[in-house]
């Protein structure tokens, strides 16, 4: 600190990250040129992020371990929305961004839907199911078929069941463990989109364009940016993101998953963190989502979200493709998360950048042909 009480330019910010997966690793990598050091809390001793920062090995609900991690840090953040909000709240005296209120919303599908609806953001018809007696009334709201989702703990399509009739719905709810859940109407969407946006500590905002996503078996397979949508839809996406950022007094990068229903956007869920559908920003935006998140939470100016062409991102699920073969594709960028191969596991991704759609499609086809997914 100088005599005005502001940090000296020599002081290197230290960011404590709850979670140490590939998102943490890429946050850490983005911090290096900025002189930002990162440290992580993760239950796995060989967490992906341990390659770029120190690691405290403990569960994310271990408040003592989180306090050790946060000791002396400039700011605490998270790279997983499952981080218990209570862990963050127990770190009093240490700045934490985004505010744990965003975790409360993201961790409860009912609160999430209610937040969207309160802000005038379209959502699927939905109703809570707390007991077996609620099933009938919930289906009266959603219609059939419907999707049952546990309120907490579901991800990548887990904790969900599609149901076609009342008896099936009762059985499916019991199968989900009879835990608090919601029923949701099935949305007849043309494609899945997402938007990533950032808000700084001064309230400044920046939105990346809408991204097109393709999922398989609940896991994101590919993203394409920008989405091929009308400018009015881009505006609608931005408006949704800005409403959420303001309402949650959010600081950092926020991701929102949306359904495109013939031009109308319907919100599905939000992730209060950097997001898989934003990995393309590393090579194809002026500022990557990872640098943007660090800028936001450290109180620095947000960076430009201009694109450097069109981009496609392909997740490597299960194992990586042949490195040399990927690198032979023009403007293809391989990211290896340093994880052991395992069916269904995200072990890396490839981003391809191109000046136009046709070139992008041709390059992406070459990358797809190299995929050896076993997930
Ligand atoms: P989620 O865990 O909510 O992201 O759901 C996983 C995937 O299931 C989504 O990416 C969609 O492909 C599909 N899905 C979820 N909710 C709905 C819905 N209400 N209508 C149709 N498809 C859905």
mmCIF file of N, CA, C and O in Angstrom, residues 73-159:
data_model
loop_
_atom_site.group_PDB
_atom_site.id
_atom_site.type_symbol
_atom_site.label_atom_id
_atom_site.label_comp_id
_atom_site.label_asym_id
_atom_site.label_seq_id
_atom_site.Cartn_x
_atom_site.Cartn_y
_atom_site.Cartn_z
ATOM 1 N N UNK A 73 -5.629 -13.537 0.283
ATOM 2 C CA UNK A 73 -5.991 -13.378 -1.136
ATOM 3 C C UNK A 73 -6.636 -12.011 -1.367
ATOM 4 O O UNK A 73 -7.267 -11.446 -0.483
ATOM 5 N N UNK A 74 -6.484 -11.501 -2.584
ATOM 6 C CA UNK A 74 -7.103 -10.227 -2.953
ATOM 7 C C UNK A 74 -8.611 -10.411 -3.094
ATOM 8 O O UNK A 74 -9.397 -9.558 -2.704
ATOM 9 N N UNK A 75 -8.995 -11.532 -3.668
ATOM 10 C CA UNK A 75 -10.414 -11.793 -3.907
ATOM 11 C C UNK A 75 -10.621 -13.308 -4.019
ATOM 12 O O UNK A 75 -9.701 -14.038 -4.411
ATOM 13 N N UNK A 76 -11.825 -13.743 -3.648
ATOM 14 C CA UNK A 76 -12.189 -15.160 -3.778
ATOM 15 C C UNK A 76 -13.210 -15.271 -4.911
ATOM 16 O O UNK A 76 -14.098 -14.422 -5.055
ATOM 17 N N UNK A 77 -13.075 -16.308 -5.723
ATOM 18 C CA UNK A 77 -14.082 -16.546 -6.763
ATOM 19 C C UNK A 77 -14.313 -18.045 -6.878
ATOM 20 O O UNK A 77 -13.740 -18.818 -6.101
ATOM 21 N N UNK A 78 -15.158 -18.475 -7.811
ATOM 22 C CA UNK A 78 -15.402 -19.910 -7.948
ATOM 23 C C UNK A 78 -15.520 -20.295 -9.409
ATOM 24 O O UNK A 78 -15.871 -19.478 -10.254
ATOM 25 N N UNK A 79 -15.198 -21.532 -9.663
ATOM 26 C CA UNK A 79 -15.240 -22.009 -11.048
ATOM 27 C C UNK A 79 -16.230 -23.156 -11.190
ATOM 28 O O UNK A 79 -16.251 -23.834 -12.190
ATOM 29 N N UNK A 80 -17.039 -23.355 -10.152
ATOM 30 C CA UNK A 80 -18.048 -24.412 -10.160
ATOM 31 C C UNK A 80 -19.264 -23.903 -9.408
ATOM 32 O O UNK A 80 -19.112 -23.320 -8.324
ATOM 33 N N UNK A 81 -20.464 -24.089 -9.992
ATOM 34 C CA UNK A 81 -21.642 -23.516 -9.342
ATOM 35 C C UNK A 81 -22.127 -24.363 -8.175
ATOM 36 O O UNK A 81 -23.019 -23.968 -7.443
ATOM 37 N N UNK A 82 -21.494 -25.545 -7.984
ATOM 38 C CA UNK A 82 -21.879 -26.389 -6.859
ATOM 39 C C UNK A 82 -21.191 -26.000 -5.549
ATOM 40 O O UNK A 82 -21.477 -26.593 -4.500
ATOM 41 N N UNK A 83 -20.304 -25.004 -5.595
ATOM 42 C CA UNK A 83 -19.638 -24.561 -4.359
ATOM 43 C C UNK A 83 -20.710 -24.128 -3.355
ATOM 44 O O UNK A 83 -21.554 -23.297 -3.691
ATOM 45 N N UNK A 84 -20.720 -24.705 -2.135
ATOM 46 C CA UNK A 84 -21.772 -24.301 -1.188
ATOM 47 C C UNK A 84 -21.701 -22.797 -0.889
ATOM 48 O O UNK A 84 -20.630 -22.277 -0.563
ATOM 49 N N UNK A 85 -22.837 -22.132 -1.051
ATOM 50 C CA UNK A 85 -22.865 -20.687 -0.796
ATOM 51 C C UNK A 85 -22.422 -20.398 0.637
ATOM 52 O O UNK A 85 -21.798 -19.363 0.911
ATOM 53 N N UNK A 86 -22.688 -21.348 1.559
ATOM 54 C CA UNK A 86 -22.298 -21.133 2.958
ATOM 55 C C UNK A 86 -20.786 -21.108 3.123
ATOM 56 O O UNK A 86 -20.260 -20.432 4.014
ATOM 57 N N UNK A 87 -20.077 -21.867 2.297
ATOM 58 C CA UNK A 87 -18.606 -21.819 2.356
ATOM 59 C C UNK A 87 -18.141 -20.402 2.028
ATOM 60 O O UNK A 87 -17.285 -19.834 2.706
ATOM 61 N N UNK A 88 -18.728 -19.812 1.001
ATOM 62 C CA UNK A 88 -18.325 -18.458 0.586
ATOM 63 C C UNK A 88 -18.698 -17.457 1.681
ATOM 64 O O UNK A 88 -17.913 -16.575 2.040
ATOM 65 N N UNK A 89 -19.896 -17.632 2.246
ATOM 66 C CA UNK A 89 -20.360 -16.668 3.270
ATOM 67 C C UNK A 89 -19.522 -16.752 4.545
ATOM 68 O O UNK A 89 -19.418 -15.782 5.288
ATOM 69 N N UNK A 90 -18.914 -17.921 4.767
ATOM 70 C CA UNK A 90 -18.097 -18.072 5.981
ATOM 71 C C UNK A 90 -16.756 -17.354 5.858
ATOM 72 O O UNK A 90 -16.019 -17.235 6.832
ATOM 73 N N UNK A 91 -16.436 -16.871 4.662
ATOM 74 C CA UNK A 91 -15.137 -16.215 4.452
ATOM 75 C C UNK A 91 -15.258 -14.721 4.693
ATOM 76 O O UNK A 91 -14.810 -13.909 3.897
ATOM 77 N N UNK A 92 -15.919 -14.344 5.789
ATOM 78 C CA UNK A 92 -16.135 -12.920 5.992
ATOM 79 C C UNK A 92 -14.795 -12.212 6.139
ATOM 80 O O UNK A 92 -13.808 -12.786 6.579
ATOM 81 N N UNK A 93 -14.787 -10.979 5.686
ATOM 82 C CA UNK A 93 -13.531 -10.231 5.725
ATOM 83 C C UNK A 93 -12.768 -10.370 4.430
ATOM 84 O O UNK A 93 -11.747 -9.706 4.239
ATOM 85 N N UNK A 94 -13.223 -11.226 3.542
ATOM 86 C CA UNK A 94 -12.525 -11.399 2.271
ATOM 87 C C UNK A 94 -13.517 -11.131 1.140
ATOM 88 O O UNK A 94 -14.620 -11.675 1.145
ATOM 89 N N UNK A 95 -13.136 -10.287 0.188
ATOM 90 C CA UNK A 95 -14.040 -9.992 -0.930
ATOM 91 C C UNK A 95 -14.300 -11.260 -1.727
ATOM 92 O O UNK A 95 -13.366 -12.024 -1.993
ATOM 93 N N UNK A 96 -15.557 -11.513 -2.068
ATOM 94 C CA UNK A 96 -15.895 -12.686 -2.887
ATOM 95 C C UNK A 96 -16.777 -12.228 -4.048
ATOM 96 O O UNK A 96 -17.780 -11.549 -3.848
ATOM 97 N N UNK A 97 -16.377 -12.567 -5.254
ATOM 98 C CA UNK A 97 -17.155 -12.244 -6.459
ATOM 99 C C UNK A 97 -17.261 -13.473 -7.328
ATOM 100 O O UNK A 97 -16.254 -14.160 -7.499
ATOM 101 N N UNK A 98 -18.416 -13.719 -7.953
ATOM 102 C CA UNK A 98 -19.671 -13.003 -7.750
ATOM 103 C C UNK A 98 -20.230 -13.249 -6.342
ATOM 104 O O UNK A 98 -19.805 -14.177 -5.657
ATOM 105 N N UNK A 99 -21.192 -12.393 -5.963
ATOM 106 C CA UNK A 99 -21.840 -12.533 -4.665
ATOM 107 C C UNK A 99 -22.483 -13.921 -4.562
ATOM 108 O O UNK A 99 -23.069 -14.396 -5.532
ATOM 109 N N UNK A 100 -22.388 -14.569 -3.393
ATOM 110 C CA UNK A 100 -22.951 -15.920 -3.274
ATOM 111 C C UNK A 100 -24.456 -16.007 -3.555
ATOM 112 O O UNK A 100 -24.995 -17.093 -3.748
ATOM 113 N N UNK A 101 -25.137 -14.870 -3.615
ATOM 114 C CA UNK A 101 -26.556 -14.881 -4.000
ATOM 115 C C UNK A 101 -26.729 -15.550 -5.363
ATOM 116 O O UNK A 101 -27.723 -16.230 -5.616
ATOM 117 N N UNK A 102 -25.740 -15.346 -6.245
ATOM 118 C CA UNK A 102 -25.816 -15.975 -7.571
ATOM 119 C C UNK A 102 -25.742 -17.498 -7.443
ATOM 120 O O UNK A 102 -26.362 -18.227 -8.223
ATOM 121 N N UNK A 103 -24.981 -17.988 -6.440
ATOM 122 C CA UNK A 103 -24.915 -19.441 -6.214
ATOM 123 C C UNK A 103 -26.261 -19.953 -5.718
ATOM 124 O O UNK A 103 -26.729 -21.010 -6.141
ATOM 125 N N UNK A 104 -26.885 -19.188 -4.802
ATOM 126 C CA UNK A 104 -28.202 -19.602 -4.282
ATOM 127 C C UNK A 104 -29.171 -19.817 -5.436
ATOM 128 O O UNK A 104 -29.923 -20.796 -5.453
ATOM 129 N N UNK A 105 -29.157 -18.886 -6.378
ATOM 130 C CA UNK A 105 -30.096 -18.961 -7.509
ATOM 131 C C UNK A 105 -29.731 -20.124 -8.417
ATOM 132 O O UNK A 105 -30.585 -20.923 -8.800
ATOM 133 N N UNK A 106 -28.450 -20.248 -8.746
ATOM 134 C CA UNK A 106 -28.034 -21.272 -9.715
ATOM 135 C C UNK A 106 -28.170 -22.684 -9.145
ATOM 136 O O UNK A 106 -28.290 -23.644 -9.900
ATOM 137 N N UNK A 107 -28.138 -22.815 -7.813
ATOM 138 C CA UNK A 107 -28.158 -24.152 -7.209
ATOM 139 C C UNK A 107 -29.563 -24.693 -6.978
ATOM 140 O O UNK A 107 -29.732 -25.827 -6.558
ATOM 141 N N UNK A 108 -30.549 -23.880 -7.233
ATOM 142 C CA UNK A 108 -31.926 -24.311 -6.981
ATOM 143 C C UNK A 108 -32.746 -23.991 -8.219
ATOM 144 O O UNK A 108 -33.009 -22.831 -8.529
ATOM 145 N N UNK A 109 -33.155 -25.066 -8.924
ATOM 146 C CA UNK A 109 -33.835 -24.836 -10.209
ATOM 147 C C UNK A 109 -35.121 -24.040 -10.057
ATOM 148 O O UNK A 109 -35.519 -23.340 -10.991
ATOM 149 N N UNK A 110 -35.777 -24.153 -8.894
ATOM 150 C CA UNK A 110 -37.003 -23.384 -8.715
ATOM 151 C C UNK A 110 -36.666 -21.895 -8.549
ATOM 152 O O UNK A 110 -37.260 -21.030 -9.209
ATOM 153 N N UNK A 111 -35.677 -21.597 -7.709
ATOM 154 C CA UNK A 111 -35.269 -20.194 -7.513
ATOM 155 C C UNK A 111 -34.786 -19.592 -8.832
ATOM 156 O O UNK A 111 -35.047 -18.412 -9.126
ATOM 157 N N UNK A 112 -34.124 -20.438 -9.617
ATOM 158 C CA UNK A 112 -33.595 -19.983 -10.909
ATOM 159 C C UNK A 112 -34.741 -19.575 -11.842
ATOM 160 O O UNK A 112 -34.750 -18.493 -12.422
ATOM 161 N N UNK A 113 -35.725 -20.474 -11.954
ATOM 162 C CA UNK A 113 -36.878 -20.194 -12.824
ATOM 163 C C UNK A 113 -37.625 -18.960 -12.316
ATOM 164 O O UNK A 113 -38.069 -18.123 -13.103
ATOM 165 N N UNK A 114 -37.774 -18.859 -10.979
ATOM 166 C CA UNK A 114 -38.512 -17.722 -10.418
ATOM 167 C C UNK A 114 -37.770 -16.412 -10.671
ATOM 168 O O UNK A 114 -38.386 -15.379 -10.903
ATOM 169 N N UNK A 115 -36.439 -16.480 -10.637
ATOM 170 C CA UNK A 115 -35.652 -15.271 -10.907
ATOM 171 C C UNK A 115 -35.846 -14.834 -12.358
ATOM 172 O O UNK A 115 -36.077 -13.655 -12.642
ATOM 173 N N UNK A 116 -35.748 -15.783 -13.280
ATOM 174 C CA UNK A 116 -35.984 -15.442 -14.693
ATOM 175 C C UNK A 116 -37.367 -14.801 -14.844
ATOM 176 O O UNK A 116 -37.515 -13.742 -15.456
ATOM 177 N N UNK A 117 -38.382 -15.472 -14.285
ATOM 178 C CA UNK A 117 -39.766 -15.015 -14.476
ATOM 179 C C UNK A 117 -39.963 -13.615 -13.878
ATOM 180 O O UNK A 117 -40.590 -12.745 -14.483
ATOM 181 N N UNK A 118 -39.388 -13.400 -12.695
ATOM 182 C CA UNK A 118 -39.518 -12.090 -12.034
ATOM 183 C C UNK A 118 -38.941 -10.972 -12.895
ATOM 184 O O UNK A 118 -39.414 -9.838 -12.867
ATOM 185 N N UNK A 119 -37.916 -11.308 -13.678
ATOM 186 C CA UNK A 119 -37.276 -10.290 -14.512
ATOM 187 C C UNK A 119 -37.893 -10.218 -15.911
ATOM 188 O O UNK A 119 -37.353 -9.577 -16.803
ATOM 189 N N UNK A 120 -39.008 -10.912 -16.092
ATOM 190 C CA UNK A 120 -39.687 -10.872 -17.392
ATOM 191 C C UNK A 120 -38.976 -11.672 -18.463
ATOM 192 O O UNK A 120 -39.178 -11.450 -19.655
ATOM 193 N N UNK A 121 -38.122 -12.618 -18.048
ATOM 194 C CA UNK A 121 -37.395 -13.454 -19.004
ATOM 195 C C UNK A 121 -38.216 -14.726 -19.221
ATOM 196 O O UNK A 121 -38.541 -15.419 -18.249
ATOM 197 N N UNK A 122 -38.570 -15.037 -20.492
ATOM 198 C CA UNK A 122 -39.416 -16.213 -20.730
ATOM 199 C C UNK A 122 -38.769 -17.500 -20.218
ATOM 200 O O UNK A 122 -37.561 -17.701 -20.383
ATOM 201 N N UNK A 123 -39.579 -18.356 -19.587
ATOM 202 C CA UNK A 123 -39.122 -19.674 -19.114
ATOM 203 C C UNK A 123 -40.196 -20.710 -19.456
ATOM 204 O O UNK A 123 -41.353 -20.359 -19.690
ATOM 205 N N UNK A 124 -39.817 -21.985 -19.422
ATOM 206 C CA UNK A 124 -40.794 -23.060 -19.646
ATOM 207 C C UNK A 124 -41.798 -23.050 -18.491
ATOM 208 O O UNK A 124 -41.450 -22.696 -17.361
ATOM 209 N N UNK A 125 -43.054 -23.476 -18.748
ATOM 210 C CA UNK A 125 -43.992 -23.624 -17.627
ATOM 211 C C UNK A 125 -43.414 -24.615 -16.627
ATOM 212 O O UNK A 125 -42.810 -25.623 -17.025
ATOM 213 N N UNK A 126 -43.547 -24.330 -15.360
ATOM 214 C CA UNK A 126 -42.894 -25.180 -14.345
ATOM 215 C C UNK A 126 -43.670 -25.123 -13.042
ATOM 216 O O UNK A 126 -44.444 -24.189 -12.805
ATOM 217 N N UNK A 127 -43.455 -26.143 -12.206
ATOM 218 C CA UNK A 127 -44.110 -26.187 -10.898
ATOM 219 C C UNK A 127 -43.295 -27.089 -9.978
ATOM 220 O O UNK A 127 -42.674 -28.054 -10.440
ATOM 221 N N UNK A 128 -43.285 -26.767 -8.680
ATOM 222 C CA UNK A 128 -42.493 -27.571 -7.748
ATOM 223 C C UNK A 128 -43.162 -28.906 -7.414
ATOM 224 O O UNK A 128 -44.393 -29.016 -7.432
ATOM 225 N N UNK A 129 -42.354 -29.912 -7.124
ATOM 226 C CA UNK A 129 -42.853 -31.197 -6.606
ATOM 227 C C UNK A 129 -42.074 -31.501 -5.326
ATOM 228 O O UNK A 129 -40.869 -31.773 -5.382
ATOM 229 N N UNK A 130 -42.769 -31.402 -4.192
ATOM 230 C CA UNK A 130 -42.121 -31.701 -2.913
ATOM 231 C C UNK A 130 -42.571 -33.036 -2.347
ATOM 232 O O UNK A 130 -41.855 -33.660 -1.573
ATOM 233 N N UNK A 131 -43.799 -33.429 -2.696
ATOM 234 C CA UNK A 131 -44.317 -34.726 -2.241
ATOM 235 C C UNK A 131 -44.988 -35.378 -3.444
ATOM 236 O O UNK A 131 -45.295 -34.705 -4.439
ATOM 237 N N UNK A 132 -45.276 -36.658 -3.315
ATOM 238 C CA UNK A 132 -45.872 -37.384 -4.433
ATOM 239 C C UNK A 132 -47.245 -36.800 -4.783
ATOM 240 O O UNK A 132 -47.688 -36.840 -5.930
ATOM 241 N N UNK A 133 -47.871 -36.180 -3.792
ATOM 242 C CA UNK A 133 -49.184 -35.582 -4.044
ATOM 243 C C UNK A 133 -49.107 -34.345 -4.940
ATOM 244 O O UNK A 133 -50.126 -33.883 -5.457
ATOM 245 N N UNK A 134 -47.910 -33.778 -5.089
ATOM 246 C CA UNK A 134 -47.760 -32.570 -5.928
ATOM 247 C C UNK A 134 -47.664 -32.902 -7.416
ATOM 248 O O UNK A 134 -47.763 -32.007 -8.261
ATOM 249 N N UNK A 135 -47.438 -34.204 -7.733
ATOM 250 C CA UNK A 135 -47.136 -34.558 -9.127
ATOM 251 C C UNK A 135 -48.280 -34.170 -10.060
ATOM 252 O O UNK A 135 -48.069 -33.546 -11.105
ATOM 253 N N UNK A 136 -49.499 -34.488 -9.634
ATOM 254 C CA UNK A 136 -50.638 -34.254 -10.520
ATOM 255 C C UNK A 136 -50.819 -32.753 -10.801
ATOM 256 O O UNK A 136 -50.989 -32.338 -11.962
ATOM 257 N N UNK A 137 -50.751 -31.957 -9.734
ATOM 258 C CA UNK A 137 -50.940 -30.516 -9.905
ATOM 259 C C UNK A 137 -49.820 -29.921 -10.764
ATOM 260 O O UNK A 137 -50.058 -29.025 -11.587
ATOM 261 N N UNK A 138 -48.605 -30.455 -10.586
ATOM 262 C CA UNK A 138 -47.472 -29.927 -11.358
ATOM 263 C C UNK A 138 -47.668 -30.220 -12.845
ATOM 264 O O UNK A 138 -47.452 -29.349 -13.690
ATOM 265 N N UNK A 139 -48.133 -31.436 -13.149
ATOM 266 C CA UNK A 139 -48.331 -31.796 -14.555
ATOM 267 C C UNK A 139 -49.478 -30.991 -15.170
ATOM 268 O O UNK A 139 -49.490 -30.742 -16.380
ATOM 269 N N UNK A 140 -50.424 -30.567 -14.318
ATOM 270 C CA UNK A 140 -51.513 -29.727 -14.829
ATOM 271 C C UNK A 140 -50.950 -28.387 -15.305
ATOM 272 O O UNK A 140 -51.472 -27.778 -16.241
ATOM 273 N N UNK A 141 -49.864 -27.933 -14.671
ATOM 274 C CA UNK A 141 -49.230 -26.672 -15.082
ATOM 275 C C UNK A 141 -48.388 -26.871 -16.346
ATOM 276 O O UNK A 141 -48.426 -26.054 -17.275
ATOM 277 N N UNK A 142 -47.626 -27.974 -16.368
ATOM 278 C CA UNK A 142 -46.640 -28.134 -17.446
ATOM 279 C C UNK A 142 -47.224 -28.802 -18.688
ATOM 280 O O UNK A 142 -46.719 -28.603 -19.780
ATOM 281 N N UNK A 143 -48.267 -29.607 -18.515
ATOM 282 C CA UNK A 143 -48.735 -30.458 -19.606
ATOM 283 C C UNK A 143 -47.799 -31.646 -19.766
ATOM 284 O O UNK A 143 -46.797 -31.760 -19.049
ATOM 285 N N UNK A 144 -48.147 -32.533 -20.689
ATOM 286 C CA UNK A 144 -47.326 -33.721 -20.959
ATOM 287 C C UNK A 144 -46.936 -33.718 -22.439
ATOM 288 O O UNK A 144 -47.718 -33.247 -23.262
ATOM 289 N N UNK A 145 -45.768 -34.244 -22.800
ATOM 290 C CA UNK A 145 -44.741 -34.743 -21.898
ATOM 291 C C UNK A 145 -44.116 -33.611 -21.071
ATOM 292 O O UNK A 145 -44.283 -32.448 -21.391
ATOM 293 N N UNK A 146 -43.408 -34.022 -20.016
ATOM 294 C CA UNK A 146 -42.742 -33.048 -19.148
ATOM 295 C C UNK A 146 -41.369 -33.590 -18.769
ATOM 296 O O UNK A 146 -41.064 -34.759 -19.033
ATOM 297 N N UNK A 147 -40.575 -32.731 -18.171
ATOM 298 C CA UNK A 147 -39.262 -33.158 -17.675
ATOM 299 C C UNK A 147 -39.230 -32.900 -16.176
ATOM 300 O O UNK A 147 -39.565 -31.792 -15.737
ATOM 301 N N UNK A 148 -38.899 -33.923 -15.415
ATOM 302 C CA UNK A 148 -38.713 -33.732 -13.968
ATOM 303 C C UNK A 148 -37.236 -33.507 -13.716
ATOM 304 O O UNK A 148 -36.379 -34.202 -14.276
ATOM 305 N N UNK A 149 -36.934 -32.517 -12.902
ATOM 306 C CA UNK A 149 -35.532 -32.228 -12.573
ATOM 307 C C UNK A 149 -35.438 -32.029 -11.069
ATOM 308 O O UNK A 149 -36.282 -31.318 -10.489
ATOM 309 N N UNK A 150 -34.439 -32.623 -10.442
ATOM 310 C CA UNK A 150 -34.246 -32.346 -9.020
ATOM 311 C C UNK A 150 -33.909 -30.865 -8.870
ATOM 312 O O UNK A 150 -33.242 -30.283 -9.733
ATOM 313 N N UNK A 151 -34.389 -30.274 -7.779
ATOM 314 C CA UNK A 151 -34.112 -28.838 -7.604
ATOM 315 C C UNK A 151 -32.621 -28.596 -7.422
ATOM 316 O O UNK A 151 -32.089 -27.597 -7.878
ATOM 317 N N UNK A 152 -31.951 -29.528 -6.757
ATOM 318 C CA UNK A 152 -30.523 -29.340 -6.455
ATOM 319 C C UNK A 152 -29.688 -30.483 -7.008
ATOM 320 O O UNK A 152 -30.167 -31.607 -7.140
ATOM 321 N N UNK A 153 -28.445 -30.187 -7.307
ATOM 322 C CA UNK A 153 -27.467 -31.245 -7.551
ATOM 323 C C UNK A 153 -27.447 -31.837 -8.946
ATOM 324 O O UNK A 153 -26.601 -32.667 -9.237
ATOM 325 N N UNK A 154 -28.351 -31.436 -9.844
ATOM 326 C CA UNK A 154 -28.323 -32.007 -11.193
ATOM 327 C C UNK A 154 -27.328 -31.260 -12.073
ATOM 328 O O UNK A 154 -27.110 -30.076 -11.884
ATOM 329 N N UNK A 155 -26.697 -31.948 -12.987
ATOM 330 C CA UNK A 155 -25.840 -31.281 -13.973
ATOM 331 C C UNK A 155 -25.681 -32.216 -15.166
ATOM 332 O O UNK A 155 -25.867 -33.429 -15.046
ATOM 333 N N UNK A 156 -25.323 -31.635 -16.321
ATOM 334 C CA UNK A 156 -25.128 -32.418 -17.545
ATOM 335 C C UNK A 156 -26.223 -33.473 -17.736
ATOM 336 O O UNK A 156 -25.950 -34.631 -18.070
ATOM 337 N N UNK A 157 -27.464 -33.100 -17.491
ATOM 338 C CA UNK A 157 -28.585 -34.006 -17.749
ATOM 339 C C UNK A 157 -28.821 -35.026 -16.639
ATOM 340 O O UNK A 157 -29.757 -35.831 -16.712
ATOM 341 N N UNK A 158 -27.989 -35.008 -15.572
ATOM 342 C CA UNK A 158 -28.207 -35.952 -14.470
ATOM 343 C C UNK A 158 -29.285 -35.373 -13.540
ATOM 344 O O UNK A 158 -29.473 -34.172 -13.480
ATOM 345 N N UNK A 159 -29.987 -36.259 -12.818
ATOM 346 C CA UNK A 159 -31.060 -35.792 -11.938
ATOM 347 C C UNK A 159 -32.265 -35.323 -12.725
ATOM 348 O O UNK A 159 -32.982 -34.416 -12.295
#
